[in-house]
Structures are given as structure tokens and as C-alpha cells.
XYZ file of C-alpha atoms in Angstrom:
411
model
C 79.967 45.695 24.915
C 80.351 42.038 25.914
C 81.277 43.099 29.437
C 78.193 45.272 29.751
C 75.948 42.485 28.478
C 77.424 40.043 30.948
C 76.971 42.497 33.805
C 73.397 43.180 32.721
C 72.662 39.474 32.590
C 74.251 38.982 36.020
C 72.217 41.828 37.534
C 69.060 40.443 35.979
C 69.798 37.039 37.473
C 70.362 38.519 40.932
C 67.167 40.553 40.695
C 65.199 37.459 39.615
C 66.631 35.393 42.487
C 65.686 38.091 45.013
C 62.201 38.390 43.548
C 61.658 34.644 43.792
C 62.926 34.573 47.364
C 60.736 37.528 48.378
C 57.647 35.958 46.778
C 58.225 32.587 48.431
C 58.642 34.307 51.793
C 55.333 36.109 51.364
C 53.656 32.828 50.429
C 55.235 31.040 53.388
C 57.217 28.678 51.183
C 60.687 29.862 52.219
C 62.456 30.605 55.469
C 63.383 34.173 56.383
C 66.365 35.312 58.437
C 64.990 37.301 61.377
C 66.803 40.275 62.877
C 67.388 40.453 66.621
C 64.887 42.244 68.871
C 67.197 45.204 69.534
C 67.633 45.791 65.815
C 63.864 45.626 65.258
C 63.342 48.183 68.028
C 65.862 50.498 66.382
C 64.016 50.167 63.061
C 60.645 50.910 64.677
C 62.086 53.933 66.525
C 63.604 55.294 63.320
C 60.332 54.903 61.401
C 58.419 56.644 64.183
C 60.949 59.491 64.237
C 60.667 59.962 60.486
C 56.847 59.933 60.467
C 56.417 62.396 63.328
C 59.171 64.669 62.044
C 57.354 64.910 58.704
C 54.067 65.786 60.413
C 55.672 68.377 62.719
C 57.553 69.974 59.839
C 54.458 70.100 57.634
C 52.260 71.656 60.343
C 54.962 74.155 61.337
C 55.084 75.315 57.720
C 51.294 75.773 57.840
C 51.646 77.792 61.060
C 54.300 80.078 59.617
C 52.624 80.412 56.194
C 48.885 79.562 56.193
C 48.495 80.288 52.464
C 48.967 76.961 50.585
C 49.647 78.675 47.250
C 52.474 80.676 48.775
C 53.925 77.531 50.335
C 53.911 75.760 46.970
C 55.571 78.765 45.341
C 58.284 78.894 47.996
C 58.837 75.132 47.600
C 59.355 75.541 43.864
C 61.804 78.379 44.423
C 63.815 76.178 46.799
C 63.860 73.248 44.361
C 65.035 75.546 41.563
C 67.755 76.983 43.847
C 66.341 80.459 43.432
C 65.958 83.115 46.104
C 62.462 83.384 47.536
C 61.109 86.901 46.895
C 60.569 89.110 49.924
C 56.926 89.402 50.967
C 55.113 91.820 53.232
C 53.229 90.272 56.112
C 49.492 90.659 56.504
C 50.008 93.060 59.399
C 52.334 95.263 57.358
C 49.862 95.302 54.461
C 47.028 96.255 56.809
C 49.206 99.021 58.286
C 49.840 100.402 54.809
C 46.113 100.530 54.035
C 45.289 102.187 57.371
C 47.921 104.897 56.985
C 46.843 105.611 53.388
C 43.220 105.811 54.546
C 44.203 108.218 57.345
C 45.955 110.489 54.860
C 42.854 110.420 52.692
C 40.379 111.104 55.522
C 42.622 113.681 57.166
C 45.437 112.827 59.554
C 44.281 115.487 62.027
C 40.733 114.133 62.371
C 39.951 111.785 65.277
C 39.426 108.874 62.882
C 42.589 109.686 60.964
C 44.700 109.954 64.113
C 43.372 106.617 65.348
C 44.027 104.968 61.990
C 47.611 106.181 62.076
C 48.161 104.914 65.634
C 46.649 101.497 64.886
C 48.486 101.324 61.551
C 51.834 101.988 63.217
C 51.119 99.232 65.737
C 50.097 96.816 62.963
C 53.359 97.588 61.196
C 55.300 96.756 64.347
C 53.280 93.551 64.735
C 54.070 92.638 61.132
C 57.768 93.240 61.712
C 57.689 91.047 64.818
C 55.927 88.330 62.808
C 58.573 88.551 60.086
C 61.358 88.148 62.673
C 59.581 85.173 64.240
C 59.105 83.429 60.880
C 62.753 83.976 59.998
C 63.994 82.682 63.362
C 61.678 79.649 63.349
C 62.644 78.731 59.786
C 66.363 78.782 60.513
C 66.422 77.320 64.011
C 63.586 74.773 63.758
C 62.405 73.991 60.233
C 65.856 73.768 58.650
C 67.155 71.058 61.055
C 63.988 69.007 60.486
C 64.412 69.264 56.712
C 68.109 68.389 56.965
C 67.241 65.208 58.839
C 64.559 64.125 56.364
C 66.568 65.013 53.265
C 69.979 63.951 54.576
C 70.227 61.472 57.442
C 66.951 59.714 56.709
C 67.774 59.212 53.043
C 71.077 57.608 54.045
C 69.310 55.351 56.534
C 66.703 54.360 53.938
C 69.400 53.556 51.389
C 71.342 51.355 53.805
C 68.136 49.604 54.882
C 67.354 48.729 51.273
C 70.864 47.349 50.836
C 70.438 45.320 54.034
C 67.146 43.936 52.728
C 68.858 42.848 49.503
C 71.701 41.264 51.456
C 69.193 39.340 53.548
C 67.377 38.095 50.440
C 70.705 36.966 48.964
C 71.594 35.202 52.213
C 68.264 33.386 52.410
C 68.472 32.423 48.728
C 71.914 30.906 49.365
C 70.532 29.012 52.356
C 67.716 27.621 50.231
C 70.134 26.675 47.437
C 72.439 24.886 49.864
C 69.506 23.047 51.399
C 68.341 21.807 48.000
C 71.892 20.801 46.993
C 72.352 18.769 50.178
C 69.013 17.043 49.674
C 69.950 16.131 46.077
C 73.397 14.958 47.193
C 71.891 12.719 49.849
C 69.459 11.250 47.335
C 72.241 10.594 44.819
C 74.411 9.046 47.545
C 71.592 6.653 48.511
C 71.166 5.569 44.934
C 74.943 5.094 44.533
C 75.220 2.914 47.632
C 73.248 0.087 46.001
C 75.360 -2.925 44.742
C 75.297 -2.969 40.982
C 74.076 -6.091 39.131
C 76.512 -6.577 36.285
C 74.233 -9.257 34.775
C 71.833 -6.469 33.916
C 71.721 -5.367 30.370
C 72.380 -1.741 31.466
C 74.895 -1.602 34.343
C 75.615 2.031 33.420
C 72.961 3.199 35.953
C 75.499 2.687 38.742
C 78.086 4.759 36.935
C 75.573 7.550 36.322
C 74.536 7.583 40.001
C 78.154 7.848 41.120
C 78.752 10.674 38.675
C 75.625 12.511 39.867
C 76.723 12.189 43.487
C 80.069 13.763 42.635
C 78.361 16.609 40.782
C 76.067 17.348 43.713
C 79.041 17.307 46.068
C 80.636 20.029 43.988
C 77.335 21.926 43.998
C 77.174 21.695 47.796
C 80.709 23.038 48.157
C 79.901 25.903 45.821
C 76.674 26.699 47.687
C 78.506 26.651 51.029
C 81.102 29.081 49.670
C 78.382 31.430 48.387
C 76.589 31.174 51.718
C 79.726 32.193 53.640
C 80.218 35.188 51.368
C 76.545 36.184 51.650
C 76.676 35.854 55.441
C 79.758 38.086 55.597
C 78.112 40.733 53.419
C 74.927 40.595 55.468
C 76.752 40.937 58.794
C 78.797 43.872 57.509
C 75.702 45.679 56.186
C 73.757 44.959 59.364
C 76.505 46.623 61.428
C 76.536 49.703 59.183
C 72.755 50.005 59.397
C 72.792 49.491 63.161
C 75.240 52.358 63.661
C 73.053 54.669 61.583
C 69.924 53.668 63.489
C 71.604 54.257 66.834
C 72.388 57.779 65.616
C 68.650 58.560 65.933
C 69.317 59.317 69.602
C 71.645 62.144 68.567
C 68.946 63.355 66.204
C 66.478 63.535 69.090
C 68.950 65.588 71.134
C 69.445 67.996 68.233
C 65.707 68.336 67.648
C 65.180 68.925 71.370
C 67.574 71.878 71.266
C 65.824 73.225 68.168
C 62.458 72.862 69.881
C 63.676 74.984 72.801
C 64.819 77.661 70.362
C 61.454 77.562 68.589
C 59.578 77.981 71.874
C 61.860 80.864 72.848
C 61.288 82.602 69.505
C 57.539 82.160 69.849
C 57.598 83.496 73.413
C 59.524 86.570 72.303
C 57.110 87.130 69.423
C 53.951 86.971 71.540
C 55.519 89.087 74.287
C 56.322 91.781 71.720
C 52.781 91.626 70.345
C 51.307 91.929 73.837
C 53.480 94.918 74.660
C 52.648 96.624 71.365
C 48.920 96.215 72.003
C 49.215 97.540 75.556
C 51.004 100.621 74.247
C 48.302 101.036 71.612
C 45.539 100.893 74.222
C 47.213 103.584 76.291
C 47.638 105.768 73.215
C 44.033 105.285 72.141
C 42.819 106.124 75.640
C 44.434 109.565 75.328
C 43.038 110.332 71.873
C 39.806 112.344 71.623
C 36.773 110.518 70.292
C 37.949 107.065 71.392
C 35.370 104.815 73.029
C 35.085 101.295 74.372
C 33.699 98.808 71.879
C 30.736 97.474 73.907
C 27.078 98.242 74.336
C 27.584 100.173 77.579
C 29.818 102.769 75.980
C 27.928 103.821 72.882
C 28.683 107.454 72.125
C 25.760 109.818 72.673
C 24.089 111.180 69.558
C 25.086 114.643 68.401
C 23.016 117.675 69.394
C 21.503 118.004 65.924
C 20.391 114.347 65.779
C 16.706 113.615 65.349
C 14.625 112.476 68.363
C 14.270 109.022 66.783
C 18.036 108.576 66.490
C 18.566 109.840 70.024
C 15.972 107.443 71.397
C 17.528 104.521 69.524
C 20.977 105.366 70.827
C 19.642 105.646 74.363
C 17.923 102.251 74.130
C 21.177 100.614 72.939
C 23.287 102.303 75.572
C 21.033 101.186 78.424
C 20.289 103.253 81.546
C 22.017 106.589 81.245
C 24.424 107.813 83.862
C 23.190 111.181 85.178
C 25.933 113.639 84.477
C 26.095 117.381 84.176
C 26.454 118.335 80.510
C 29.706 119.978 79.540
C 29.283 123.253 77.674
C 32.323 124.092 75.559
C 33.604 127.581 76.250
C 36.597 129.563 75.129
C 39.796 129.225 77.080
C 40.048 131.894 79.744
C 36.426 132.986 79.303
C 34.428 133.755 82.468
C 32.601 130.767 83.757
C 34.619 128.284 81.758
C 34.781 124.752 83.136
C 38.047 123.718 84.787
C 40.380 121.616 82.663
C 40.839 117.912 83.369
C 44.465 118.407 84.281
C 43.452 120.889 87.018
C 40.904 118.487 88.460
C 41.989 116.694 91.626
C 39.599 113.792 91.922
C 40.662 112.954 95.475
C 39.408 116.330 96.743
C 35.874 116.083 95.355
C 32.860 114.229 96.640
C 30.768 111.957 94.462
C 27.398 113.257 93.335
C 24.321 112.143 95.188
C 23.259 110.108 92.156
C 24.888 108.867 89.000
C 27.457 106.446 90.428
C 27.782 103.096 88.636
C 29.660 99.894 89.032
C 32.342 99.114 86.475
C 34.499 96.099 85.773
C 38.123 96.753 84.844
C 39.034 95.195 81.476
C 42.824 95.647 81.560
C 45.550 96.568 83.992
C 46.270 100.291 84.085
C 49.168 102.040 85.776
C 48.465 105.558 86.988
C 50.526 108.231 85.244
C 50.395 110.633 88.222
C 48.789 111.108 91.654
C 45.492 112.305 90.141
C 44.886 108.914 88.475
C 43.889 105.568 89.972
C 45.786 102.389 89.141
C 43.580 99.498 88.015
C 43.792 95.715 88.061
C 42.101 93.520 85.492
C 38.649 92.114 86.504
C 38.314 94.175 89.682
C 35.066 96.052 90.440
C 35.076 99.791 91.196
C 32.531 102.608 91.463
C 32.702 105.358 88.842
C 30.972 108.671 88.205
C 31.426 111.776 86.143
C 32.063 115.358 87.244
C 31.226 118.620 85.537
C 33.933 119.724 83.151
C 35.599 116.304 82.863
C 36.817 114.946 79.585
C 34.213 112.368 78.414
C 37.043 109.852 77.978
C 37.707 109.894 81.727
C 35.680 109.086 84.861
C 36.335 109.303 88.589
C 36.882 105.882 90.112
C 36.596 104.827 93.750
C 38.102 101.789 95.433
C 37.548 101.959 99.162
C 39.183 105.192 100.324
C 41.129 105.602 97.081
C 39.946 107.964 94.360
C 41.369 108.991 91.046
C 40.748 109.488 87.359
C 40.379 106.346 85.252
C 40.146 106.014 81.435
C 36.776 104.901 80.083
C 38.424 102.578 77.546
C 39.675 100.345 80.356
C 36.186 99.857 81.877
C 33.025 97.891 81.255
C 30.170 99.903 82.759
C 27.558 97.851 84.609
C 24.063 98.693 85.792
């Protein structure tokens, strides 16, 4: 118990001495040992690395999981050393709703078929998102967290120890300075010739005794200063080595950044390919149309004149085409099928041709189709018996069928 009380008293004394030294430095009443310029640059570089790493990590977490409540929940699971529950992505949840809706509306109906196709693509997009989040968390976020929770904590701890060692060193310097000043003052007083006729010649003896006491105090202060200087130099070297390790941290984070960019590139490339496949599939489904004002579906035959007029006004100038009359397969006078139509062998009608801008690249499936490039302008028209989802396109001397969903019809 006595030992603990002595240690507690000693620690309290050291803490008080450091507090006094720190306060006097802030008030400009005490000298402060300055670190060399290279060391200060290392400290500034380490602080900058820590601050920007925190910001990058925090924003990457927002990118991978935009929901703040979910992020807090996952953080609590990690702190409690519990496994984070598996979650479906937003794309996978949307796919589930679309497929359930298609089963309810009828999977064989045009709307149901389209819902199933889009739902399957959304499920694939959700799976790609899940893979990207997993890869980015392991290859990018985890190294950033390891630096902040491991290396940076060690650096911060050693910096605090170095700060305490510096305060101890400066306190010893101040103590030695005061002891030398008192010793010099006592020595000056002791150099005077004593007057033994005085009634109190003991002043000379007291001055000599005080000078000897201050000499001992100076020796003690010099010894403490040497010890404090040794401790400070040793701690400064340890801290310097840790700060120079920031360069290795930058190299490691650079490698992780390359892996993050590669994972993101793979993710967006998968999403792009999935959407291209979806567009091609939708272009072959019946009842699919382009989502713009030029491609509004015509009103049904039993629609009222008011509805038909409204639809015509939204759709703009109509393209003169020959109406297609559905007939039984093999019946006399039935219109030729689209597959039997060779667009390169027919001539365009005298009227009804329109300009169209290509929205997306399209690769022809066979010789009867025309390959398209995004943003190019072509002439299009319809032929009797053609599927309404297809038009005949012309580019110079080239002709071929083109899907309506890949076009923006112009006036």
C-alpha cells in the first residue's frame, strides 16, 4: 500500500510539472525545445494522411451503403464481434417484386413477359452490385480501417509519449537554469569579506552553506537533464521511424486503390452488358415500344374518337403506313411474315419516309437486318405486313430491317 501511494504521489508530481511547463509555454514564459524541420514535415504528412484517409473511408462507406441506418447497424455488429446479417440489394428486391407481379398479371401476357425479362436483369445487376461491395470492402475499405485502427493508433501513442518526454526535458532545463542562477547569487554573497566585529557574523556562514546546497542542486539538475535528454532522443528516434513508415502506407493504399478501380470497372462493365442484353430482348418482345413522344402506341380500334385524337396529337405527325390486317396462317391473301421479308429487294413507298436518330448501337443478326451506330441519322419507313416493332432503314445504298426501340423518330 505504501508503494502504491508513493507511486501515485510521484505520478501526480510528474503530471503537475508537465502541466506547469505546458502552461508556461503557452503563456510565453518558458522556452520550448523545437523539433527539426524534417521531423515537423513528417508530422504534418502523417496528420494529412490520417485526415484524408478518414474522409475517403467514410465516403466510400456511403458509396457502398447509402442508407445511414444500415451503416450504423453494421458498425455495431462489427464492434460486438458479431456476423453482419446477409442483406438483399435493392436491385434483387426490385427483381423479386417484378417477377411476383408478372406471375400475378400473367407470365404469358406482354406486360408479364417484359416484367420477367426486366426482373431477371435487375437480379443480375443486384448480384453484380453485391460482388462489387464485397470486393471493395475487402480490398479497399479494410486496409484503410487497419491503418486508422492499427498503425495510426501506434503513431498517436508514441507522439504523446514524445510530447511528455519533451515537457520533462524542458522542465529539467528550466530547473537547471534556476538552480544555476541561485548558485551564482549565493556565490556572490559568499565572496564578501565577513566583518567579525558585527554582532551577527553568522550571515557569512549561512551564505557559504547556501552556496554549497545550490551546488548540489545544480549537480542533481544536470543529472536529471542528461537522463531526460537521453529519454527524449530515444523516443524521438522511435517516433521518427514510425512516421517514415507513412511512405509504405501510401504504397499499400495505392495498390488498394488500383484494386478498387478495377472492381468498379468490372461492375459497371457487367451492368452495361446486362442492359444491352435486356434491350435486345425487349426489342424482340411483342408490345414493346420506345419510351418517347414519337413512339406512342396507336389507340386500339375500339377507342373513342376523343382518345384517338389525343393520342395522335401526342404522337405528332403520323407516318403513312398501310394498316396490317391480321389473318390466319396459310389463309389466302395473308400478309407475308417478317422473316420472309427481304428489305433490300423492296423499294420505299412514295410517301411515309422519316428521318430517325439511332439511340444505341445495334448489330445485325442476319443479312436482312441493318447494323446501326449510336447517334447516326437514317431514313426509315414501314411496309405492309411488317411487324410494328420493326421498320426498314436506309443508309446510302444499304437497306435492312431495324428495331423501333433503337430509334428516335424525327419529323
